[in-house]
Amino acid sequence: MTGLPELPKKERTKIPRHHIPEQPPEVRIRNFQEVALGYTPQMAMEEAQRCLQCPDHPCVQGCPVQIDIPTFVDLVRQGEFAKAVAKIKEANTLPAICGRVCPQEDQCEALCVLGKKFSPVGIGYLERFVADYERQSGTVRMPEVPPWSGHKVAVIGSGPAGLTCAADLARLGHKVTIFEALHKPGGVLLYGIPEFRLPKAIVEYEVENLKKMGVEIRTNFVVGKTATVEELFWEYGYDAVFFGTGAGLPSFLGIPGEELIGVLSANEFLTRVNLMKGYAFPDYDTPVPVGRRVAVIGAGNVAMDCLRCAKRLGAEEVMCIYRRTRAESPARIEELQRAEEEGIDFRWLSAPLEIYGNADGFVTGMKIQRMELGEPDASGRRRPVPIPGSEYEIAVDMVIVAIGQSPNPLATRVTPGLQLDRHGCIIVDPETQMSSIPGVFAGGDIVTGAATVILAMGAGKKAAQGIHEWLAKLD
Amino acid sequence: MFQILKKESLAPQFKRYVIAAPEIARKHRAGQFVLVMLHEHGERIPLTIAGSDKEAGTITLVVQEVGKTTMEMGLMEEGDCLYAVVGPLGTPTHVERWGTVVCVGGGAGIAPLLPIAKAMKEAGNRVLSILGGRSRDLVILREEMAALSEEMWITTDDGSLGRKGLVTHALADVLASERPDYVVAVGPAVMMKAAAEMTRPLAIPTLCSLNTIMVDGTGMCGGCRVLVGGQPKFVCVDGPEFDAHQVDFDLLIKRLRTYLPQEQLAKQRFLESHQCVALEAAGGRV
Ligand SMILES: Cc1cc2nc3c(=O)[nH]c(=O)nc-3n(C[C@H](O)[C@H](O)[C@H](O)COP(=O)(O)OP(=O)(O)OC[C@H]3O[C@@H](n4cnc5c(N)ncnc54)[C@H](O)[C@@H]3O)c2cc1C
Ligand SMILES: Cc1cc2nc3c(=O)[nH]c(=O)nc-3n(C[C@H](O)[C@H](O)[C@H](O)COP(=O)(O)OP(=O)(O)OC[C@H]3O[C@@H](n4cnc5c(N)ncnc54)[C@H](O)[C@@H]3O)c2cc1C
Ligand code: SF4
Ligand code: SF4
Ligand code: FES
Ligand SMILES: [Mg+2]
């Protein structure tokens, strides 16, 4: 690809940020295909042309895995897409995924110098562009795998933490088996984040690449049930174990009526829709509940995904119930905006008090309390306080609870000696990611609680290094 | 690969499968179950491990064909492979030497009851059994249960075998003649509820095994939740067995109907394209 010239700095700031082409809202609410369509090569090079190539590159500080952003962006400008993606992959093995789901506005793009007066460089869009370009052109170069070190490592969980850890370990010459409880690998990337935000083909493609590097993937294997961690060491012969089991346990509200039919956790709803492809029922066998008036409680990324899935399944009215305001919503701005465009009814400063049902046990309505913002709480956000006498009722036939997840104790509970904090997260040495049990490492949501894809990947990477050093000591 | 090594018909619409699953067989304990997916488009359904052979590396499943997935499974043959089998899931049965244990099984519940009764017997209990079904053919696993029971009673709805009536009628008779130390009731929710109401006034500890709708079976979705002693519990990890006196059966019965319209649609579509199954379901033989 012929690149574009380097422009004088002044000129660069005059180019407006290229928005990513998208399916229009009225079309996309009728399908599960990806919303953002991606840059064309021309758009990508023009967007790359905007970068000021700052010598102190503050953007890099915003990236949890420290991608050399100015260098890769400049390679895009020159039309050297393959080199650009190789540059990214030095720090990040899954750019097609991060480019799509990273909260860039809080990370790399938040610190981009251009963002102060203009809009930041579309770093995420460029990242996904080059990764897609590489994948579609079939020019992916598999990393060299050195001869076997003689060590075997068990990775539990195939989310971003596990996948990254496995890839790095394979590249260091270790034999890796990923044990995954579900029937398909990918973790939240597969069962949680919907197709219209992250096409499953991308996740499958990355998993295939991992297999080509010699990583074995054993699905349908629940560590703690099918085998314990102790057995992985002493009977299966692994020399080290990495926990990347995520934060999969759903939280409920604890309000009356939560046991009614039509009240689902976000996990259940998203698993039925995404992993089990319930949106294609009856061609796929898993039914999904169909609500005409759906309320989703919470306003984070998980809630946005539920709202938008419910809309796509044909719900007439989809409401977001959140006790704070839009400003405090932990969701990515881009996804929040897209949800707004798709006609989601946002009820800010609203807290659910009770869910009502009929004699057959089906949900019929909900009582809502209006809130106002008071003093800041421990998280620094202003605490919502109820407005007395402001309760009102709404009619709904489905309620999805998306108020957070915590670590699933299934495997940790049966691993004696494993130190956990009071939330059930595994305590690790921040340098090596090693837990209280020698040879047992952990990273991702199981250590931090529900966080982000890129942080899970960063932890997986660090753990791979920690495991490598640990294995060297065994020799 | 989870190959079907052996398949046999136990009764109309009841089949027993022996599946190659060495890792699951090795860890299986009474009271546990697996989640099964027939193929990539399939749903995940829980099935109790009715028995296991650690040496042979196999588990046994007994399946009653009630809807799309179980009927489709009935069409699979020896040599075919199930797409996914995960387990062993759930908390194993708490087995103790209680003394006299009455094991009550209704319909498909006899399959999960068998390994529990076996474990109770092995722990030195005196096992009395009550089995029931709609008709003679549908009282499955009679020999297996008889082999480990000191005494056994059978009831059928139509009187074609044993006493005409419900298992709870037989249970009433047993309770009238002696005071067992423990009761295990496994079957349809209404049956377990009735059994629990009979033992409650006598304060006889009673165990039941709940059959809620499940997806993952690992505590991740919460779809299997029930109220036990007023507290929400996940059947797949906290159960499937609970103190029957604490379970909110009315809620459980309602929740089992969550997807009824979709299930009926799926079954109808399946039967339309599989006439042979439709015939068997209608009571004919193939
Ligand atoms: C709906 C949703 C939307 C999100 N959107 C975003 C977003 O836009 N951007 C972003 O950065 N982050 C997002 N997140 C958060 C992000 O997905 C997680 O932080 C990240 O996936 C954590 O990675 P992980 O590898 O630690 O765990 P996970 O991705 O949770 O993977 C853990 C895996 O381990 C398996 N497992 C668990 N226990 C066992 C066991 N005992 N034996 C075997 N396997 C086991 C699980 O089945 C799972 O596959 C979202 C999360 C959700 C739920
Ligand atoms: C722990 C446990 C152990 C079980 N063990 C056995 C067994 O050993 N043998 C046996 O024949 N059956 C067993 N069942 C019941 C079995 O899972 C259901 O009969 C089966 O899922 C029905 O699927 P279907 O598509 O054929 O019928 P459908 O027509 O889809 O469903 C029939 C009824 O089964 C229930 N059901 C539907 N989907 C599910 C699901 N995903 N999970 C659980 N229940 C569902 C619903 O109440 C539904 O109305 C067990 C259930 C549980 C929870
Ligand atoms: S990985 Fe995420 S934070 Fe880092 S540069 Fe890419 S989009 Fe930005
Ligand atoms: S801060 Fe922005 S303009 Fe500067 S190098 Fe990074 S991406 Fe380019
Ligand atoms: S089946 Fe999902 S939590 Fe029990
Ligand atoms: Mg079904």
JSON list of N, CA and C in Angstrom, two decimals, chain B residues 179-232:
[
{"chain": "B", "resi": 179, "resn": "ARG", "atom": "N", "xyz": [-40.81, -46.14, 62.13]},
{"chain": "B", "resi": 179, "resn": "ARG", "atom": "CA", "xyz": [-40.27, -44.81, 62.03]},
{"chain": "B", "resi": 179, "resn": "ARG", "atom": "C", "xyz": [-38.86, -44.87, 61.45]},
{"chain": "B", "resi": 180, "resn": "PRO", "atom": "N", "xyz": [-38.74, -44.62, 60.13]},
{"chain": "B", "resi": 180, "resn": "PRO", "atom": "CA", "xyz": [-37.40, -44.65, 59.53]},
{"chain": "B", "resi": 180, "resn": "PRO", "atom": "C", "xyz": [-36.56, -43.48, 60.05]},
{"chain": "B", "resi": 181, "resn": "ASP", "atom": "N", "xyz": [-35.24, -43.61, 59.90]},
{"chain": "B", "resi": 181, "resn": "ASP", "atom": "CA", "xyz": [-34.36, -42.55, 60.38]},
{"chain": "B", "resi": 181, "resn": "ASP", "atom": "C", "xyz": [-34.14, -41.47, 59.34]},
{"chain": "B", "resi": 182, "resn": "TYR", "atom": "N", "xyz": [-34.39, -41.85, 58.07]},
{"chain": "B", "resi": 182, "resn": "TYR", "atom": "CA", "xyz": [-34.05, -40.91, 57.00]},
{"chain": "B", "resi": 182, "resn": "TYR", "atom": "C", "xyz": [-34.88, -41.26, 55.78]},
{"chain": "B", "resi": 183, "resn": "VAL", "atom": "N", "xyz": [-35.28, -40.24, 55.03]},
{"chain": "B", "resi": 183, "resn": "VAL", "atom": "CA", "xyz": [-36.03, -40.48, 53.80]},
{"chain": "B", "resi": 183, "resn": "VAL", "atom": "C", "xyz": [-35.35, -39.74, 52.66]},
{"chain": "B", "resi": 184, "resn": "VAL", "atom": "N", "xyz": [-35.22, -40.43, 51.52]},
{"chain": "B", "resi": 184, "resn": "VAL", "atom": "CA", "xyz": [-34.70, -39.79, 50.31]},
{"chain": "B", "resi": 184, "resn": "VAL", "atom": "C", "xyz": [-35.82, -39.83, 49.29]},
{"chain": "B", "resi": 185, "resn": "ALA", "atom": "N", "xyz": [-36.21, -38.68, 48.75]},
{"chain": "B", "resi": 185, "resn": "ALA", "atom": "CA", "xyz": [-37.29, -38.65, 47.77]},
{"chain": "B", "resi": 185, "resn": "ALA", "atom": "C", "xyz": [-36.79, -37.98, 46.50]},
{"chain": "B", "resi": 186, "resn": "VAL", "atom": "N", "xyz": [-36.84, -38.70, 45.39]},
{"chain": "B", "resi": 186, "resn": "VAL", "atom": "CA", "xyz": [-36.40, -38.13, 44.12]},
{"chain": "B", "resi": 186, "resn": "VAL", "atom": "C", "xyz": [-37.44, -38.42, 43.05]},
{"chain": "B", "resi": 187, "resn": "GLY", "atom": "N", "xyz": [-37.89, -37.37, 42.41]},
{"chain": "B", "resi": 187, "resn": "GLY", "atom": "CA", "xyz": [-38.90, -37.53, 41.37]},
{"chain": "B", "resi": 187, "resn": "GLY", "atom": "C", "xyz": [-39.45, -36.18, 40.97]},
{"chain": "B", "resi": 188, "resn": "PRO", "atom": "N", "xyz": [-40.65, -36.17, 40.41]},
{"chain": "B", "resi": 188, "resn": "PRO", "atom": "CA", "xyz": [-41.25, -34.88, 40.04]},
{"chain": "B", "resi": 188, "resn": "PRO", "atom": "C", "xyz": [-41.41, -34.00, 41.28]},
{"chain": "B", "resi": 189, "resn": "ALA", "atom": "N", "xyz": [-41.33, -32.70, 41.07]},
{"chain": "B", "resi": 189, "resn": "ALA", "atom": "CA", "xyz": [-41.38, -31.77, 42.20]},
{"chain": "B", "resi": 189, "resn": "ALA", "atom": "C", "xyz": [-42.63, -31.96, 43.06]},
{"chain": "B", "resi": 190, "resn": "VAL", "atom": "N", "xyz": [-43.76, -32.23, 42.43]},
{"chain": "B", "resi": 190, "resn": "VAL", "atom": "CA", "xyz": [-44.99, -32.42, 43.21]},
{"chain": "B", "resi": 190, "resn": "VAL", "atom": "C", "xyz": [-44.87, -33.63, 44.14]},
{"chain": "B", "resi": 191, "resn": "MET", "atom": "N", "xyz": [-44.22, -34.67, 43.65]},
{"chain": "B", "resi": 191, "resn": "MET", "atom": "CA", "xyz": [-44.04, -35.87, 44.46]},
{"chain": "B", "resi": 191, "resn": "MET", "atom": "C", "xyz": [-43.13, -35.59, 45.65]},
{"chain": "B", "resi": 192, "resn": "MET", "atom": "N", "xyz": [-42.03, -34.89, 45.38]},
{"chain": "B", "resi": 192, "resn": "MET", "atom": "CA", "xyz": [-41.09, -34.59, 46.47]},
{"chain": "B", "resi": 192, "resn": "MET", "atom": "C", "xyz": [-41.75, -33.69, 47.51]},
{"chain": "B", "resi": 193, "resn": "LYS", "atom": "N", "xyz": [-42.57, -32.77, 47.02]},
{"chain": "B", "resi": 193, "resn": "LYS", "atom": "CA", "xyz": [-43.27, -31.88, 47.93]},
{"chain": "B", "resi": 193, "resn": "LYS", "atom": "C", "xyz": [-44.21, -32.68, 48.83]},
{"chain": "B", "resi": 194, "resn": "ALA", "atom": "N", "xyz": [-44.96, -33.60, 48.23]},
{"chain": "B", "resi": 194, "resn": "ALA", "atom": "CA", "xyz": [-45.90, -34.41, 49.01]},
{"chain": "B", "resi": 194, "resn": "ALA", "atom": "C", "xyz": [-45.16, -35.26, 50.04]},
{"chain": "B", "resi": 195, "resn": "ALA", "atom": "N", "xyz": [-44.04, -35.85, 49.63]},
{"chain": "B", "resi": 195, "resn": "ALA", "atom": "CA", "xyz": [-43.26, -36.67, 50.56]},
{"chain": "B", "resi": 195, "resn": "ALA", "atom": "C", "xyz": [-42.75, -35.82, 51.71]},
{"chain": "B", "resi": 196, "resn": "ALA", "atom": "N", "xyz": [-42.29, -34.63, 51.40]},
{"chain": "B", "resi": 196, "resn": "ALA", "atom": "CA", "xyz": [-41.77, -33.73, 52.44]},
{"chain": "B", "resi": 196, "resn": "ALA", "atom": "C", "xyz": [-42.86, -33.38, 53.44]},
{"chain": "B", "resi": 197, "resn": "GLU", "atom": "N", "xyz": [-44.08, -33.18, 52.93]},
{"chain": "B", "resi": 197, "resn": "GLU", "atom": "CA", "xyz": [-45.18, -32.82, 53.84]},
{"chain": "B", "resi": 197, "resn": "GLU", "atom": "C", "xyz": [-45.55, -33.98, 54.77]},
{"chain": "B", "resi": 198, "resn": "MET", "atom": "N", "xyz": [-45.27, -35.22, 54.31]},
{"chain": "B", "resi": 198, "resn": "MET", "atom": "CA", "xyz": [-45.58, -36.37, 55.16]},
{"chain": "B", "resi": 198, "resn": "MET", "atom": "C", "xyz": [-44.54, -36.58, 56.25]},
{"chain": "B", "resi": 199, "resn": "THR", "atom": "N", "xyz": [-43.29, -36.30, 55.95]},
{"chain": "B", "resi": 199, "resn": "THR", "atom": "CA", "xyz": [-42.25, -36.55, 56.95]},
{"chain": "B", "resi": 199, "resn": "THR", "atom": "C", "xyz": [-42.05, -35.36, 57.87]},
{"chain": "B", "resi": 200, "resn": "ARG", "atom": "N", "xyz": [-42.50, -34.19, 57.44]},
{"chain": "B", "resi": 200, "resn": "ARG", "atom": "CA", "xyz": [-42.30, -32.97, 58.26]},
{"chain": "B", "resi": 200, "resn": "ARG", "atom": "C", "xyz": [-42.90, -33.10, 59.66]},
{"chain": "B", "resi": 201, "resn": "PRO", "atom": "N", "xyz": [-44.21, -33.49, 59.77]},
{"chain": "B", "resi": 201, "resn": "PRO", "atom": "CA", "xyz": [-44.77, -33.59, 61.13]},
{"chain": "B", "resi": 201, "resn": "PRO", "atom": "C", "xyz": [-44.07, -34.64, 61.98]},
{"chain": "B", "resi": 202, "resn": "LEU", "atom": "N", "xyz": [-43.45, -35.64, 61.33]},
{"chain": "B", "resi": 202, "resn": "LEU", "atom": "CA", "xyz": [-42.76, -36.69, 62.08]},
{"chain": "B", "resi": 202, "resn": "LEU", "atom": "C", "xyz": [-41.31, -36.31, 62.35]},
{"chain": "B", "resi": 203, "resn": "ALA", "atom": "N", "xyz": [-40.89, -35.17, 61.80]},
{"chain": "B", "resi": 203, "resn": "ALA", "atom": "CA", "xyz": [-39.51, -34.69, 61.96]},
{"chain": "B", "resi": 203, "resn": "ALA", "atom": "C", "xyz": [-38.49, -35.73, 61.51]},
{"chain": "B", "resi": 204, "resn": "ILE", "atom": "N", "xyz": [-38.80, -36.40, 60.41]},
{"chain": "B", "resi": 204, "resn": "ILE", "atom": "CA", "xyz": [-37.81, -37.33, 59.85]},
{"chain": "B", "resi": 204, "resn": "ILE", "atom": "C", "xyz": [-37.02, -36.57, 58.78]},
{"chain": "B", "resi": 205, "resn": "PRO", "atom": "N", "xyz": [-35.70, -36.48, 58.96]},
{"chain": "B", "resi": 205, "resn": "PRO", "atom": "CA", "xyz": [-34.92, -35.74, 57.96]},
{"chain": "B", "resi": 205, "resn": "PRO", "atom": "C", "xyz": [-35.14, -36.32, 56.57]},
{"chain": "B", "resi": 206, "resn": "THR", "atom": "N", "xyz": [-35.36, -35.44, 55.60]},
{"chain": "B", "resi": 206, "resn": "THR", "atom": "CA", "xyz": [-35.74, -35.88, 54.26]},
{"chain": "B", "resi": 206, "resn": "THR", "atom": "C", "xyz": [-34.92, -35.14, 53.21]},
{"chain": "B", "resi": 207, "resn": "LEU", "atom": "N", "xyz": [-34.37, -35.94, 52.34]},
{"chain": "B", "resi": 207, "resn": "LEU", "atom": "CA", "xyz": [-33.51, -35.37, 51.30]},
{"chain": "B", "resi": 207, "resn": "LEU", "atom": "C", "xyz": [-34.24, -35.43, 49.96]},
{"chain": "B", "resi": 208, "resn": "CYS", "atom": "N", "xyz": [-34.11, -34.36, 49.16]},
{"chain": "B", "resi": 208, "resn": "CYS", "atom": "CA", "xyz": [-34.69, -34.41, 47.82]},
{"chain": "B", "resi": 208, "resn": "CYS", "atom": "C", "xyz": [-33.63, -33.95, 46.83]},
{"chain": "B", "resi": 209, "resn": "SER", "atom": "N", "xyz": [-33.84, -34.26, 45.55]},
{"chain": "B", "resi": 209, "resn": "SER", "atom": "CA", "xyz": [-32.89, -33.85, 44.51]},
{"chain": "B", "resi": 209, "resn": "SER", "atom": "C", "xyz": [-33.65, -33.00, 43.50]},
{"chain": "B", "resi": 210, "resn": "LEU", "atom": "N", "xyz": [-33.25, -31.76, 43.36]},
{"chain": "B", "resi": 210, "resn": "LEU", "atom": "CA", "xyz": [-34.04, -30.81, 42.57]},
{"chain": "B", "resi": 210, "resn": "LEU", "atom": "C", "xyz": [-33.63, -30.80, 41.11]},
{"chain": "B", "resi": 211, "resn": "ASN", "atom": "N", "xyz": [-34.62, -30.62, 40.26]},
{"chain": "B", "resi": 211, "resn": "ASN", "atom": "CA", "xyz": [-34.38, -30.66, 38.82]},
{"chain": "B", "resi": 211, "resn": "ASN", "atom": "C", "xyz": [-34.72, -29.32, 38.17]},
{"chain": "B", "resi": 212, "resn": "THR", "atom": "N", "xyz": [-33.99, -28.29, 38.52]},
{"chain": "B", "resi": 212, "resn": "THR", "atom": "CA", "xyz": [-34.24, -26.98, 37.93]},
{"chain": "B", "resi": 212, "resn": "THR", "atom": "C", "xyz": [-33.64, -26.88, 36.53]},
{"chain": "B", "resi": 213, "resn": "ILE", "atom": "N", "xyz": [-34.05, -25.86, 35.82]},
{"chain": "B", "resi": 213, "resn": "ILE", "atom": "CA", "xyz": [-33.47, -25.59, 34.50]},
{"chain": "B", "resi": 213, "resn": "ILE", "atom": "C", "xyz": [-32.05, -25.06, 34.70]},
{"chain": "B", "resi": 214, "resn": "MET", "atom": "N", "xyz": [-31.11, -25.58, 33.90]},
{"chain": "B", "resi": 214, "resn": "MET", "atom": "CA", "xyz": [-29.71, -25.18, 34.05]},
{"chain": "B", "resi": 214, "resn": "MET", "atom": "C", "xyz": [-29.13, -24.74, 32.72]},
{"chain": "B", "resi": 215, "resn": "VAL", "atom": "N", "xyz": [-28.05, -23.98, 32.80]},
{"chain": "B", "resi": 215, "resn": "VAL", "atom": "CA", "xyz": [-27.31, -23.63, 31.58]},
{"chain": "B", "resi": 215, "resn": "VAL", "atom": "C", "xyz": [-25.87, -24.12, 31.72]},
{"chain": "B", "resi": 216, "resn": "ASP", "atom": "N", "xyz": [-25.10, -23.48, 32.59]},
{"chain": "B", "resi": 216, "resn": "ASP", "atom": "CA", "xyz": [-23.67, -23.82, 32.67]},
{"chain": "B", "resi": 216, "resn": "ASP", "atom": "C", "xyz": [-23.38, -24.94, 33.67]},
{"chain": "B", "resi": 217, "resn": "GLY", "atom": "N", "xyz": [-24.12, -24.96, 34.77]},
{"chain": "B", "resi": 217, "resn": "GLY", "atom": "CA", "xyz": [-23.89, -25.98, 35.79]},
{"chain": "B", "resi": 217, "resn": "GLY", "atom": "C", "xyz": [-22.71, -25.72, 36.69]},
{"chain": "B", "resi": 218, "resn": "THR", "atom": "N", "xyz": [-22.15, -24.51, 36.63]},
{"chain": "B", "resi": 218, "resn": "THR", "atom": "CA", "xyz": [-20.96, -24.21, 37.44]},
{"chain": "B", "resi": 218, "resn": "THR", "atom": "C", "xyz": [-21.15, -22.98, 38.33]},
{"chain": "B", "resi": 219, "resn": "GLY", "atom": "N", "xyz": [-22.38, -22.53, 38.49]},
{"chain": "B", "resi": 219, "resn": "GLY", "atom": "CA", "xyz": [-22.61, -21.38, 39.35]},
{"chain": "B", "resi": 219, "resn": "GLY", "atom": "C", "xyz": [-22.45, -20.06, 38.64]},
{"chain": "B", "resi": 220, "resn": "MET", "atom": "N", "xyz": [-22.41, -20.05, 37.33]},
{"chain": "B", "resi": 220, "resn": "MET", "atom": "CA", "xyz": [-22.11, -18.83, 36.59]},
{"chain": "B", "resi": 220, "resn": "MET", "atom": "C", "xyz": [-23.35, -18.06, 36.17]},
{"chain": "B", "resi": 221, "resn": "CYS", "atom": "N", "xyz": [-24.49, -18.73, 36.01]},
{"chain": "B", "resi": 221, "resn": "CYS", "atom": "CA", "xyz": [-25.64, -18.01, 35.45]},
{"chain": "B", "resi": 221, "resn": "CYS", "atom": "C", "xyz": [-26.74, -17.70, 36.48]},
{"chain": "B", "resi": 222, "resn": "GLY", "atom": "N", "xyz": [-26.87, -18.53, 37.49]},
{"chain": "B", "resi": 222, "resn": "GLY", "atom": "CA", "xyz": [-27.92, -18.28, 38.47]},
{"chain": "B", "resi": 222, "resn": "GLY", "atom": "C", "xyz": [-29.31, -18.70, 38.00]},
{"chain": "B", "resi": 223, "resn": "GLY", "atom": "N", "xyz": [-29.39, -19.30, 36.83]},
{"chain": "B", "resi": 223, "resn": "GLY", "atom": "CA", "xyz": [-30.69, -19.70, 36.30]},
{"chain": "B", "resi": 223, "resn": "GLY", "atom": "C", "xyz": [-31.33, -20.82, 37.10]},
{"chain": "B", "resi": 224, "resn": "CYS", "atom": "N", "xyz": [-30.49, -21.59, 37.82]},
{"chain": "B", "resi": 224, "resn": "CYS", "atom": "CA", "xyz": [-30.98, -22.76, 38.55]},
{"chain": "B", "resi": 224, "resn": "CYS", "atom": "C", "xyz": [-31.36, -22.41, 39.98]},
{"chain": "B", "resi": 225, "resn": "ARG", "atom": "N", "xyz": [-31.50, -21.11, 40.28]},
{"chain": "B", "resi": 225, "resn": "ARG", "atom": "CA", "xyz": [-31.68, -20.76, 41.69]},
{"chain": "B", "resi": 225, "resn": "ARG", "atom": "C", "xyz": [-33.07, -21.14, 42.22]},
{"chain": "B", "resi": 226, "resn": "VAL", "atom": "N", "xyz": [-33.07, -21.53, 43.48]},
{"chain": "B", "resi": 226, "resn": "VAL", "atom": "CA", "xyz": [-34.32, -21.87, 44.18]},
{"chain": "B", "resi": 226, "resn": "VAL", "atom": "C", "xyz": [-34.23, -21.25, 45.57]},
{"chain": "B", "resi": 227, "resn": "LEU", "atom": "N", "xyz": [-35.35, -21.21, 46.27]},
{"chain": "B", "resi": 227, "resn": "LEU", "atom": "CA", "xyz": [-35.31, -20.74, 47.65]},
{"chain": "B", "resi": 227, "resn": "LEU", "atom": "C", "xyz": [-35.28, -21.94, 48.58]},
{"chain": "B", "resi": 228, "resn": "VAL", "atom": "N", "xyz": [-34.28, -22.00, 49.43]},
{"chain": "B", "resi": 228, "resn": "VAL", "atom": "CA", "xyz": [-34.18, -23.07, 50.42]},
{"chain": "B", "resi": 228, "resn": "VAL", "atom": "C", "xyz": [-34.05, -22.37, 51.77]},
{"chain": "B", "resi": 229, "resn": "GLY", "atom": "N", "xyz": [-35.01, -22.62, 52.64]},
{"chain": "B", "resi": 229, "resn": "GLY", "atom": "CA", "xyz": [-35.03, -21.92, 53.92]},
{"chain": "B", "resi": 229, "resn": "GLY", "atom": "C", "xyz": [-35.10, -20.40, 53.70]},
{"chain": "B", "resi": 230, "resn": "GLY", "atom": "N", "xyz": [-35.75, -19.99, 52.62]},
{"chain": "B", "resi": 230, "resn": "GLY", "atom": "CA", "xyz": [-35.90, -18.57, 52.34]},
{"chain": "B", "resi": 230, "resn": "GLY", "atom": "C", "xyz": [-34.69, -17.94, 51.68]},
{"chain": "B", "resi": 231, "resn": "GLN", "atom": "N", "xyz": [-33.60, -18.70, 51.56]},
{"chain": "B", "resi": 231, "resn": "GLN", "atom": "CA", "xyz": [-32.37, -18.16, 50.96]},
{"chain": "B", "resi": 231, "resn": "GLN", "atom": "C", "xyz": [-32.21, -18.65, 49.52]},
{"chain": "B", "resi": 232, "resn": "PRO", "atom": "N", "xyz": [-31.75, -17.77, 48.61]},
{"chain": "B", "resi": 232, "resn": "PRO", "atom": "CA", "xyz": [-31.50, -18.26, 47.25]},
{"chain": "B", "resi": 232, "resn": "PRO", "atom": "C", "xyz": [-30.30, -19.20, 47.22]}
]
